[in-house]
Coordinates of C-alpha atoms in Angstrom, one line a residue:
M1 CA 52.4 21.5 -8.1
E2 CA 50.7 22.1 -4.7
K3 CA 50.8 19.1 -2.0
R4 CA 47.8 18.3 -0.5
H5 CA 47.6 17.6 3.7
F6 CA 45.3 15.3 4.9
R7 CA 43.5 14.7 8.7
P8 CA 45.9 11.2 10.0
Y9 CA 43.4 8.4 9.1
I10 CA 44.1 5.2 11.4
Q11 CA 41.6 3.0 11.7
N12 CA 43.1 0.7 14.1
Q13 CA 44.7 2.8 16.9
I14 CA 45.3 2.4 20.1
V15 CA 43.7 5.1 22.8
L16 CA 45.2 5.4 26.3
F17 CA 42.2 6.8 27.8
P18 CA 38.6 6.1 26.0
E19 CA 36.4 8.8 25.6
R20 CA 32.2 9.0 26.7
V21 CA 30.0 7.0 24.2
D22 CA 28.2 10.0 24.8
K23 CA 29.5 12.9 24.0
D24 CA 28.2 13.4 20.7
I25 CA 24.5 13.1 22.4
A26 CA 22.7 16.2 23.1
E27 CA 21.6 17.0 26.7
D28 CA 17.8 17.3 25.3
D29 CA 18.1 14.6 23.0
P30 CA 15.0 12.1 23.5
V31 CA 17.0 9.5 24.7
R32 CA 18.3 10.7 27.8
F33 CA 14.5 11.8 28.9
I34 CA 13.9 8.1 28.4
S35 CA 16.8 6.7 30.5
A36 CA 16.0 9.7 32.8
I37 CA 12.3 8.6 32.9
V38 CA 13.1 4.3 33.5
D39 CA 15.2 5.5 36.5
G40 CA 12.7 7.0 38.1
L41 CA 10.1 4.4 37.7
D42 CA 9.6 1.3 40.4
L43 CA 11.0 -1.9 38.6
E44 CA 10.1 -4.3 42.1
P45 CA 7.5 -6.5 40.2
F46 CA 10.3 -7.7 37.3
K47 CA 12.9 -9.0 40.7
K48 CA 10.0 -11.8 40.9
L49 CA 10.3 -12.9 37.2
Y50 CA 14.0 -13.6 37.9
Y51 CA 15.6 -16.7 39.4
T52 CA 17.7 -16.3 42.6
M53 CA 19.8 -19.4 41.1
G54 CA 22.1 -19.1 37.9
R55 CA 24.2 -17.1 36.2
S56 CA 22.7 -13.0 37.0
P57 CA 20.7 -11.9 34.5
Y58 CA 20.6 -8.3 32.8
H59 CA 19.0 -6.3 34.7
P60 CA 15.6 -5.4 33.5
K61 CA 16.0 -1.4 33.8
M62 CA 18.5 -1.3 30.8
M63 CA 16.3 -4.1 28.7
L64 CA 13.3 -1.5 29.0
K65 CA 14.9 1.2 28.6
V66 CA 16.4 -0.5 24.8
I67 CA 13.0 -1.2 24.3
I68 CA 10.8 1.9 24.6
Y69 CA 13.6 3.5 22.7
A70 CA 13.6 1.0 20.0
Y71 CA 9.6 1.3 19.7
M72 CA 10.0 5.2 19.9
N73 CA 12.4 4.8 17.1
N74 CA 10.2 2.3 15.1
V75 CA 12.0 -0.4 15.5
Y76 CA 10.2 -4.0 16.7
S77 CA 11.8 -6.4 15.4
C78 CA 14.5 -8.4 17.9
R79 CA 17.3 -8.8 15.6
E80 CA 17.6 -5.3 14.6
M81 CA 17.5 -4.2 18.3
E82 CA 20.8 -6.3 18.2
K83 CA 22.4 -4.8 15.3
R84 CA 21.3 -1.4 17.1
L85 CA 23.4 -1.8 20.4
L86 CA 26.9 -3.1 18.5
R87 CA 26.8 -0.1 16.3
D88 CA 24.4 2.7 17.6
T89 CA 25.7 5.4 19.7
H90 CA 22.5 6.2 21.2
F91 CA 21.6 2.5 22.3
I92 CA 25.5 1.3 23.3
W93 CA 25.1 4.0 25.9
L94 CA 21.5 3.2 27.3
A95 CA 22.6 -0.5 27.3
G96 CA 25.9 0.6 29.4
G97 CA 28.2 -1.9 26.6
E98 CA 26.0 -4.4 27.5
K99 CA 25.2 -6.8 24.1
P100 CA 21.8 -8.8 24.9
D101 CA 21.3 -11.1 21.9
F102 CA 18.3 -11.4 19.9
V103 CA 16.5 -14.4 21.5
T104 CA 17.4 -12.6 24.6
I105 CA 15.3 -9.1 23.9
N106 CA 12.7 -11.7 22.5
R107 CA 12.4 -13.4 26.3
F108 CA 12.3 -10.4 28.3
R109 CA 10.0 -8.5 26.1
N110 CA 7.7 -11.9 25.8
R111 CA 7.8 -12.1 29.7
V112 CA 7.1 -8.6 31.3
K113 CA 3.8 -8.5 28.9
R114 CA 1.4 -7.9 32.1
E115 CA 4.2 -5.6 33.8
I116 CA 4.3 -3.5 30.9
N117 CA 0.8 -1.9 31.7
E118 CA 1.8 -1.2 35.8
I119 CA 5.0 0.4 34.5
F120 CA 2.3 2.8 31.6
T121 CA -0.1 3.1 34.7
Q122 CA 3.1 4.7 36.6
L123 CA 4.3 6.5 33.7
V124 CA 1.1 8.3 33.1
L125 CA 0.6 9.4 36.6
L126 CA 4.2 11.2 36.3
L127 CA 3.2 13.2 33.4
A128 CA -0.2 14.0 36.1
E129 CA 2.1 15.0 39.0
R130 CA 3.7 17.1 37.0
G131 CA 0.8 18.8 35.7
L132 CA 0.8 17.5 31.7
I133 CA -2.5 15.8 32.4
S134 CA -5.2 16.1 34.7
L135 CA -6.8 12.4 34.3
D136 CA -10.2 14.2 34.0
V137 CA -10.9 14.1 30.6
E138 CA -11.1 11.3 28.1
Y139 CA -11.1 11.6 24.6
I140 CA -11.4 8.4 22.8
D141 CA -11.5 6.4 19.0
G142 CA -10.7 2.7 18.1
T143 CA -9.0 1.6 15.3
K144 CA -8.9 -1.7 14.1
I145 CA -5.8 -4.1 13.7
E146 CA -5.6 -6.5 11.7
S147 CA -3.9 -10.1 12.6
K148 CA -1.1 -11.6 11.5
A149 CA -3.2 -15.0 11.2
N150 CA -4.6 -16.1 7.9
K151 CA -7.7 -14.7 6.9
Y152 CA -9.5 -18.3 5.8
T153 CA -8.7 -19.9 8.6
F154 CA -12.3 -18.3 10.0
V155 CA -14.3 -20.0 12.9
W156 CA -18.1 -19.5 13.0
R157 CA -20.3 -20.1 16.1
K158 CA -23.0 -21.0 14.0
N159 CA -21.2 -24.2 12.4
V160 CA -19.6 -25.3 14.8
E161 CA -23.2 -25.4 17.1
R162 CA -25.1 -26.5 13.9
Y163 CA -22.2 -28.8 13.1
R164 CA -21.6 -30.2 16.9
S165 CA -25.7 -31.2 16.6
N166 CA -26.0 -32.8 13.8
L167 CA -23.0 -34.6 15.0
M168 CA -24.9 -35.4 18.3
E169 CA -28.0 -36.8 15.9
K170 CA -25.3 -39.2 14.6
L171 CA -24.3 -40.4 17.6
R172 CA -27.4 -41.4 19.3
V173 CA -27.7 -43.6 15.8
L174 CA -24.1 -44.7 15.7
L175 CA -24.5 -45.7 19.5
Q176 CA -28.2 -47.7 18.9
Q177 CA -26.4 -49.3 16.0
V178 CA -24.1 -50.9 18.5
D179 CA -25.5 -51.5 21.7
D180 CA -29.5 -50.8 22.6
V181 CA -28.5 -50.6 26.1
I182 CA -26.3 -47.4 26.0
I183 CA -29.9 -46.2 24.0
Q184 CA -32.3 -47.5 26.3
D185 CA -29.7 -46.3 29.2
Q186 CA -30.3 -42.9 27.7
Q187 CA -33.9 -42.5 26.6
A188 CA -35.0 -43.9 30.4
K189 CA -33.6 -40.6 31.3
P190 CA -36.0 -37.9 32.3
E191 CA -34.3 -35.3 29.5
V192 CA -32.0 -36.9 26.9
V193 CA -28.5 -35.9 28.0
E194 CA -26.2 -34.8 25.9
F195 CA -23.5 -36.8 25.1
T196 CA -19.8 -35.6 26.6
P197 CA -16.1 -36.5 24.9
T198 CA -14.9 -38.3 28.7
E199 CA -18.6 -40.7 28.7
L200 CA -18.2 -41.8 24.8
T201 CA -14.7 -42.7 26.1
S202 CA -15.7 -44.8 28.8
I203 CA -18.5 -46.3 26.3
V204 CA -15.3 -47.2 23.8
E205 CA -13.8 -48.7 26.4
E206 CA -16.5 -51.2 27.5
L207 CA -17.4 -51.7 24.1
K208 CA -14.0 -53.1 23.4
E209 CA -13.9 -55.0 26.4
A210 CA -17.0 -56.3 25.5
L211 CA -15.4 -57.1 22.0
D212 CA -12.3 -58.9 23.2
K213 CA -14.1 -61.1 25.6
E214 CA -16.2 -62.5 22.4
P215 CA -14.7 -66.5 21.5
A216 CA -13.2 -65.6 18.0
P217 CA -15.5 -65.5 15.1
E218 CA -15.8 -69.1 13.2
T219 CA -18.0 -68.7 10.3
K220 CA -18.2 -66.1 8.0
E221 CA -21.5 -64.4 8.8
A222 CA -19.9 -64.2 12.4
K223 CA -16.7 -62.4 11.0
A224 CA -18.5 -60.2 9.2
E225 CA -20.0 -59.2 12.4
H226 CA -17.5 -58.7 13.8
R227 CA -15.4 -56.7 11.3
K228 CA -18.6 -54.6 11.5
R229 CA -18.7 -53.6 15.2
K230 CA -15.0 -52.9 15.5
K231 CA -15.6 -50.4 12.4
Q232 CA -18.5 -48.9 14.7
I233 CA -15.9 -48.5 17.0
K234 CA -13.8 -46.9 15.7
T235 CA -16.2 -44.6 14.0
L236 CA -17.7 -43.6 17.3
E237 CA -13.8 -42.8 18.1
E238 CA -13.6 -40.3 15.6
H239 CA -16.7 -38.9 16.8
R240 CA -15.7 -38.3 20.0
D241 CA -12.5 -36.5 18.7
K242 CA -14.3 -34.1 17.1
L243 CA -16.8 -33.7 19.5
A244 CA -14.0 -32.6 21.5
E245 CA -13.0 -30.8 18.9
Y246 CA -16.2 -28.4 18.5
D247 CA -16.3 -28.4 22.6
Q248 CA -12.9 -26.8 22.4
R249 CA -14.5 -24.5 19.7
L250 CA -17.2 -23.3 21.7
D251 CA -15.1 -22.5 24.9
Q252 CA -12.7 -20.2 23.1
L253 CA -14.8 -18.0 21.2
G254 CA -16.9 -17.5 24.5
K255 CA -19.3 -14.9 23.8
R256 CA -18.1 -13.7 19.5
N257 CA -19.1 -14.8 17.1
S258 CA -16.3 -15.9 15.4
M259 CA -12.3 -16.6 15.5
S260 CA -9.7 -17.8 14.0
K261 CA -8.0 -20.8 13.9
T262 CA -4.4 -20.3 13.9
D263 CA -4.8 -17.0 16.5
P264 CA -8.6 -17.9 18.5
D265 CA -7.8 -14.0 20.0
A266 CA -8.8 -12.5 16.7
T267 CA -12.2 -11.8 15.8
F268 CA -13.7 -11.7 12.5
M269 CA -14.5 -8.2 11.4
R270 CA -14.8 -5.9 8.4
M271 CA -11.7 -3.7 8.1
K272 CA -11.3 0.2 6.9
E273 CA -8.3 -0.4 4.4
D274 CA -8.8 -3.1 1.7
A275 CA -7.0 -3.5 -0.9
K276 CA -9.4 -4.6 -3.4
G277 CA -12.3 -2.3 -1.7
K278 CA -14.4 -5.3 -0.8
G279 CA -14.7 -4.6 2.8
L280 CA -14.0 -8.5 3.4
A281 CA -14.1 -9.5 7.1
K282 CA -10.2 -10.5 8.7
P283 CA -9.1 -11.6 12.2
G284 CA -8.4 -8.8 14.0
Y285 CA -8.5 -6.9 17.1
N286 CA -10.8 -3.8 17.7
L287 CA -8.0 -1.6 19.8
Q288 CA -9.7 1.5 21.8
I289 CA -7.5 4.1 22.5
A290 CA -8.0 7.2 25.3
T291 CA -6.0 10.6 25.1
E292 CA -5.8 13.9 26.6
N293 CA -3.8 16.7 25.5
Q294 CA -2.3 14.3 22.9
I295 CA -1.2 11.8 25.6
I296 CA -2.3 8.3 25.9
T297 CA -3.6 7.8 29.2
D298 CA -5.1 4.3 28.9
Y299 CA -5.6 1.7 25.9
A300 CA -8.0 -2.3 25.9
L301 CA -8.4 -4.6 23.3
F302 CA -11.9 -5.7 22.4
P303 CA -13.7 -8.7 20.4
N304 CA -16.1 -6.2 19.4
P305 CA -16.1 -5.2 15.9
S306 CA -18.3 -2.2 17.1
D307 CA -17.0 0.4 19.0
T308 CA -20.5 1.1 20.6
C309 CA -20.6 -1.8 22.6
T310 CA -16.6 -1.1 23.9
L311 CA -18.0 2.4 25.9
I312 CA -18.8 0.8 29.3
P313 CA -16.2 -1.7 29.8
F314 CA -13.0 0.7 28.7
V315 CA -14.2 3.8 30.4
E316 CA -14.2 1.0 33.4
S317 CA -11.0 0.2 33.1
F318 CA -9.4 4.0 33.4
Q319 CA -10.7 3.2 36.5
E320 CA -9.2 0.2 38.0
R321 CA -6.2 1.7 36.7
Y322 CA -6.5 4.9 38.0
D323 CA -9.2 4.7 40.6
H324 CA -11.3 7.6 39.6
L325 CA -13.5 7.7 36.5
P326 CA -13.2 10.3 34.6
T327 CA -15.7 13.5 34.2
T328 CA -15.6 14.4 30.6
V329 CA -15.8 12.1 28.0
V330 CA -15.6 12.9 24.5
A331 CA -16.3 10.1 21.5
D332 CA -17.4 10.3 17.9
A333 CA -20.6 9.0 16.8
G334 CA -19.7 5.4 16.3
Y335 CA -20.1 5.6 20.9
G336 CA -23.9 7.2 21.0
S337 CA -26.3 4.6 22.3
E338 CA -29.3 4.9 25.4
E339 CA -27.3 2.2 27.2
N340 CA -23.6 4.4 27.0
Y341 CA -25.9 7.9 27.8
R342 CA -27.5 6.5 30.7
F343 CA -23.7 5.3 32.0
M344 CA -22.6 8.2 31.9
D345 CA -25.6 10.5 32.9
E346 CA -25.4 7.9 36.3
S347 CA -21.5 8.3 36.8
E348 CA -22.1 12.0 36.0
M349 CA -20.1 12.2 33.2
D350 CA -20.2 14.8 30.7
A351 CA -20.8 13.3 27.8
Y352 CA -20.1 15.4 24.3
V353 CA -20.7 12.0 22.2
K354 CA -23.1 12.1 19.3
Y355 CA -25.6 9.6 18.1
N356 CA -25.5 8.2 14.6
Y357 CA -28.2 10.4 13.2
F358 CA -27.6 13.7 14.5
H359 CA -25.4 14.9 11.1
Q360 CA -29.1 13.7 9.2
E361 CA -31.3 15.1 11.5
Q362 CA -29.2 18.3 10.7
R363 CA -30.3 18.1 6.6
P364 CA -33.5 19.8 5.3
R365 CA -34.9 17.0 4.1
Y366 CA -35.0 15.1 6.9
K367 CA -36.8 17.9 8.7
N368 CA -39.4 18.3 6.7
N369 CA -39.9 14.8 5.8
P370 CA -43.7 14.5 7.9
F371 CA -44.1 10.8 6.8
L372 CA -40.9 9.4 9.1
P373 CA -41.9 7.6 12.0
E374 CA -39.8 10.4 14.7
H375 CA -42.0 13.3 12.9
L376 CA -45.6 11.2 13.7
Y377 CA -47.9 12.8 16.1
Y378 CA -47.8 10.5 19.5
N379 CA -51.4 10.1 20.7
A380 CA -51.9 8.7 24.6

């Protein structure tokens, strides 16, 4: 019988001279491109985020390479990055054999949120220097990203304003019952002044102090009156806390009409993708992206559900980032409005932006309809 021979298989063999980690990584592999790009960036702003005392931290250049390459491979979990740093040759080579845990990776990611924006700008400018893009043309489009917040944690501005107005009326009635002097002071003023949580706190303290100074009630009627006043003061405290909550909600809303309790930055808007097909409003963000030659050159998040209101601030953010406006703007009909056209005309931009009714106006039934307001004869 013929004998078979196999290659030696020794799991725990000892190597005298260790091999290079990157010997099996191709020269044109994207991981080498990422490493070279980050090596050429100015990471001086990152140094101010670290303390001069204590244990030496991981190098920010190494951490940035690992996170960028992980995102490039659709890996967003810090725990998954930690695993890759232990068993993936590409990650091991990028990290130089360092093994930061998932907590360290997450802390670094949260710490450098603002600095990452500057790194993005540096990278785009580097591509412009190499001639890959010109930064003169902006192809703009947006997409809505659903928040991880619960969709039933909505807060609507109209409801908050209505509840707050009703609460103010309850406060005036309650204060009139508790102390006539307070309500007389309010009526003596030329305009009705709304109460603030701070003012209500001082009023509650005054009422408590006055109630404590009174002698202990002896008769049944006096005890009932004493309990009634204590209950009124407690109700006043509850109204004060509710008023503070409404004021906080209005501050968080800003100019928006809605928000989520668990994610105050998210605004309720209708998403394109809905499994049930009902078009329900969900908490989310309107992400605007500008590209040129298939390379992202700018991005920004907006609370506006419609794209029309985002064009001007988005183009202005491009100017803040690169110190000049684009000469050409290309966008779909969702960005067409008189205000946007005027802005692009005054900024001397070539606007390739349709308006909402552009395609409808090309139809024969629209052109031949003499009863539309647009087709009526205007007699000056």
